[in-house]
């Protein structure tokens, strides 16, 4: 299966009517195990990369080269459509462009760019900070401009539900959707009414992280096409 085939399969899932659960993968072996278990899609997160490559917590310590190397190992060894959490794109809009170029070349099917301030300000307590909407739009626009294969899926990821009132979350969602991204990725979604409001505000597929408080049927009915299951498989493997 070619990289474009994998990307088009991911696009078909996002445009379909079923909510899929991707498999957490981090290397060639885990990808092949997931594929043998029947998964079509896998996800590589920054946290999983940090844990498996550096043995470190999720503090954005791994480099783009290290992340792209893991992507390459996975895509070379399996036919999974691999989706990756590219964090904040490893810097500003120019860094985002380099990130997209490297990950596309590594065979990735899709990636998300997040709107958190990174690195976090030293000594900050409580909830993390979000970058401004204009900066986020600039980074998403840069990501879209950098892809060479139009089938590569570019996703806007927002942590706004954890930090801002719903009115501001909706402003962000509309602004991000307006850039032309292929989907919106919501983290910390807990209330069905918030999902209803966001669904009414944007007309693009939605990806959610965990969202254990909401049933799969309710997610599916509201256009959620990807739901992350968390990454419990890695600690389970470590204990085995």
Coordinates of C-alpha atoms in Angstrom, one line a residue:
X1 CA 0.0 0.0 0.0
X2 CA 1.4 3.4 -1.0
X3 CA 1.5 6.4 1.3
X4 CA -1.2 8.0 -0.7
X5 CA -3.4 4.9 -0.4
X6 CA -3.0 5.0 3.4
X7 CA -3.9 8.7 3.4
X8 CA -6.9 8.2 1.3
X9 CA -8.1 5.4 3.6
X10 CA -7.8 7.8 6.5
X11 CA -9.8 10.4 4.6
X12 CA -12.5 7.9 3.8
X13 CA -12.8 7.1 7.5
X14 CA -13.1 10.7 8.4
X15 CA -15.8 11.2 5.7
X16 CA -17.6 8.0 6.7
X17 CA -20.3 7.4 9.3
X18 CA -18.5 5.2 11.8
X19 CA -16.4 6.2 14.8
X20 CA -13.1 4.3 14.7
X21 CA -10.7 3.6 17.5
X22 CA -7.0 3.8 16.3
X23 CA -4.4 1.5 17.9
X24 CA -1.6 3.1 19.9
X25 CA 1.7 2.1 18.2
X26 CA 5.3 3.2 18.7
X27 CA 7.5 0.9 16.6
X28 CA 7.5 -1.6 13.8
X29 CA 6.5 -4.6 16.0
X30 CA 3.6 -2.8 17.8
X31 CA 2.4 -1.7 14.4
X32 CA 2.4 -5.2 13.0
X33 CA 0.7 -6.5 16.1
X34 CA -2.1 -3.9 15.7
X35 CA -2.4 -4.7 12.0
X36 CA -2.7 -8.4 12.7
X37 CA -5.4 -7.6 15.3
X38 CA -7.5 -6.0 12.5
X39 CA -6.8 -2.3 13.0
X40 CA -6.7 -0.1 9.9
X41 CA -5.3 3.0 11.7
X42 CA -2.7 3.6 14.3
X43 CA -1.7 6.7 16.3
X44 CA 1.7 7.8 17.5
X45 CA 1.6 10.5 20.2
X46 CA 4.3 12.7 21.5
X47 CA 4.0 11.2 24.9
X48 CA 4.4 7.7 23.5
X49 CA 7.5 8.8 21.5
X50 CA 9.1 10.4 24.5
X51 CA 8.5 7.3 26.6
X52 CA 9.7 4.8 24.1
X53 CA 12.6 6.7 22.6
X54 CA 13.9 8.7 25.6
X55 CA 12.3 6.9 28.6
X56 CA 11.1 10.4 29.5
X57 CA 7.7 12.0 30.5
X58 CA 5.7 14.0 28.1
X59 CA 7.6 17.3 28.4
X60 CA 8.3 17.9 24.6
X61 CA 11.9 16.7 25.0
X62 CA 12.1 14.5 21.8
X63 CA 13.2 16.1 18.6
X64 CA 11.4 16.2 15.2
X65 CA 14.1 14.0 13.8
X66 CA 13.5 11.4 16.5
X67 CA 9.7 11.6 16.0
X68 CA 10.1 11.3 12.2
X69 CA 12.3 8.3 12.7
X70 CA 9.7 6.5 14.6
X71 CA 7.1 7.3 12.0
X72 CA 9.4 5.9 9.3
X73 CA 9.9 2.7 11.2
X74 CA 6.1 2.2 11.6
X75 CA 5.1 3.1 8.0
X76 CA 7.9 1.0 6.5
X77 CA 6.8 -2.1 8.5
X78 CA 3.0 -2.0 8.2
X79 CA 0.1 -0.9 6.1
X80 CA -1.6 1.0 8.9
X81 CA -2.8 4.5 8.2
X82 CA -0.7 6.2 10.7
X83 CA -2.0 9.4 12.4
X84 CA 0.5 11.4 14.6
X85 CA 0.1 14.0 17.3
X86 CA 2.8 16.5 16.1
X87 CA 2.3 18.5 19.3
X88 CA 2.8 22.3 18.5
X89 CA 4.7 21.6 15.3
X90 CA 8.1 22.0 17.1
X91 CA 8.0 25.7 17.0
X92 CA 6.6 28.6 15.0
X93 CA 4.9 28.5 11.6
X94 CA 8.2 27.9 9.8
X95 CA 8.9 25.0 12.1
X96 CA 5.4 23.7 11.4
X97 CA 6.2 23.7 7.6
X98 CA 9.4 21.7 8.2
X99 CA 7.5 19.3 10.5
X100 CA 4.9 18.6 7.8
X101 CA 7.5 18.1 5.1
X102 CA 9.5 15.6 7.3
X103 CA 6.5 13.6 8.5
X104 CA 4.9 13.5 5.0
X105 CA 8.2 12.2 3.6
X106 CA 8.2 9.6 6.4
X107 CA 4.9 8.2 5.1
X108 CA 2.5 9.6 7.6
X109 CA -1.2 9.5 6.7
X110 CA -2.3 12.5 8.9
X111 CA -1.1 14.8 11.7
X112 CA -2.5 17.3 14.2
X113 CA -1.1 20.6 15.2
X114 CA -2.0 21.8 18.7
X115 CA -2.7 25.3 20.1
X116 CA -0.9 25.0 23.5
X117 CA 2.0 27.3 24.5
X118 CA 5.1 25.2 24.4
X119 CA 7.4 25.1 26.2
X120 CA 5.3 26.0 29.2
X121 CA 6.4 29.0 31.1
X122 CA 8.7 28.1 34.0
X123 CA 6.9 27.9 37.3
X124 CA 3.4 28.2 35.9
X125 CA 0.7 26.5 38.0
X126 CA -2.7 25.2 37.0
X127 CA -4.1 24.9 33.4
X128 CA -1.7 25.4 30.5
X129 CA -1.8 28.4 28.2
X130 CA -3.2 28.6 24.7
X131 CA -1.6 30.5 21.9
X132 CA -3.6 33.3 20.4
X133 CA -6.1 32.5 17.6
X134 CA -4.1 34.5 15.0
X135 CA -1.0 32.6 15.7
X136 CA -2.8 29.3 15.6
X137 CA -4.4 30.2 12.3
X138 CA -0.9 31.1 10.9
X139 CA 0.5 27.7 12.0
X140 CA -2.4 25.7 10.5
X141 CA -2.2 27.7 7.3
X142 CA 1.5 27.0 7.1
X143 CA 0.9 23.3 7.7
X144 CA -1.6 23.2 4.8
X145 CA 0.8 25.1 2.5
X146 CA 3.7 22.7 3.3
X147 CA 2.0 19.4 2.3
X148 CA 2.9 18.2 -1.2
X149 CA 0.5 15.3 -1.3
X150 CA -3.0 16.8 -1.1
X151 CA -4.3 13.5 0.5
X152 CA -2.2 14.1 3.6
X153 CA -4.7 14.8 6.4
X154 CA -4.0 18.0 8.4
X155 CA -5.9 18.4 11.7
X156 CA -6.3 21.3 14.1
X157 CA -6.0 20.1 17.7
X158 CA -7.3 22.3 20.5
X159 CA -7.1 22.1 24.3
X160 CA -9.6 25.0 24.6
X161 CA -12.3 23.0 26.3
X162 CA -10.0 22.6 29.3
X163 CA -9.2 26.3 29.5
X164 CA -11.7 28.7 27.9
X165 CA -15.5 29.2 28.2
X166 CA -17.5 27.5 25.5
X167 CA -18.2 30.8 23.6
X168 CA -14.4 31.2 23.1
X169 CA -14.0 27.5 22.2
X170 CA -16.6 28.0 19.5
X171 CA -14.7 31.0 18.1
X172 CA -11.5 29.0 17.9
X173 CA -13.3 26.1 16.3
X174 CA -14.8 28.3 13.6
X175 CA -11.5 30.0 13.0
X176 CA -9.6 26.7 12.7
X177 CA -12.2 25.2 10.4
X178 CA -12.0 28.3 8.3
X179 CA -8.4 27.6 7.4
X180 CA -9.4 24.5 5.4
X181 CA -8.1 21.8 7.8
X182 CA -9.5 18.4 7.3
X183 CA -10.7 17.8 10.9
X184 CA -10.9 19.3 14.4
X185 CA -9.4 17.4 17.3
X186 CA -10.9 18.1 20.7
X187 CA -9.1 17.2 23.9
X188 CA -10.8 17.0 27.4
X189 CA -14.3 16.7 25.9
X190 CA -16.6 15.7 28.8
X191 CA -20.0 17.1 28.1
X192 CA -22.4 16.1 25.3
X193 CA -23.8 19.7 25.1
X194 CA -20.3 21.0 24.3
X195 CA -20.0 18.6 21.5
X196 CA -23.4 19.6 20.2
X197 CA -22.4 23.2 20.2
X198 CA -19.1 22.6 18.4
X199 CA -20.9 20.3 15.9
X200 CA -23.3 23.1 15.1
X201 CA -20.4 25.6 14.7
X202 CA -18.2 23.6 12.3
X203 CA -18.9 21.3 9.3
X204 CA -15.8 19.2 9.4
X205 CA -15.1 15.8 10.9
X206 CA -14.3 15.7 14.6
X207 CA -11.6 13.7 16.5
X208 CA -11.8 13.3 20.3
X209 CA -9.4 12.2 22.9
X210 CA -10.9 9.5 25.2
X211 CA -14.2 11.2 26.1
X212 CA -15.2 8.2 28.3
X213 CA -18.2 10.1 29.6
X214 CA -19.9 10.0 26.2
X215 CA -21.0 6.8 24.4
X216 CA -19.6 5.8 21.1
X217 CA -23.1 6.0 19.6
X218 CA -23.5 9.6 20.7
X219 CA -20.1 10.5 19.3
X220 CA -20.9 8.8 16.0
X221 CA -24.2 10.6 15.7
X222 CA -22.4 13.9 16.0
X223 CA -19.8 13.4 13.4
X224 CA -17.0 12.1 15.5
X225 CA -15.0 9.7 13.3
X226 CA -11.9 9.0 15.5
X227 CA -11.9 8.5 19.3
X228 CA -8.6 7.9 21.0
X229 CA -8.6 5.1 23.6
X230 CA -5.8 6.5 25.7
X231 CA -2.4 4.8 25.6
X232 CA -2.9 2.1 28.3
X233 CA -1.4 -0.5 26.0
X234 CA 2.2 0.7 26.6
X235 CA 2.1 0.4 30.4
X236 CA 0.4 -2.9 30.0
X237 CA 3.3 -4.1 27.8
X238 CA 5.8 -2.7 30.3
X239 CA 4.2 -4.8 33.1
X240 CA 4.0 -8.0 31.0

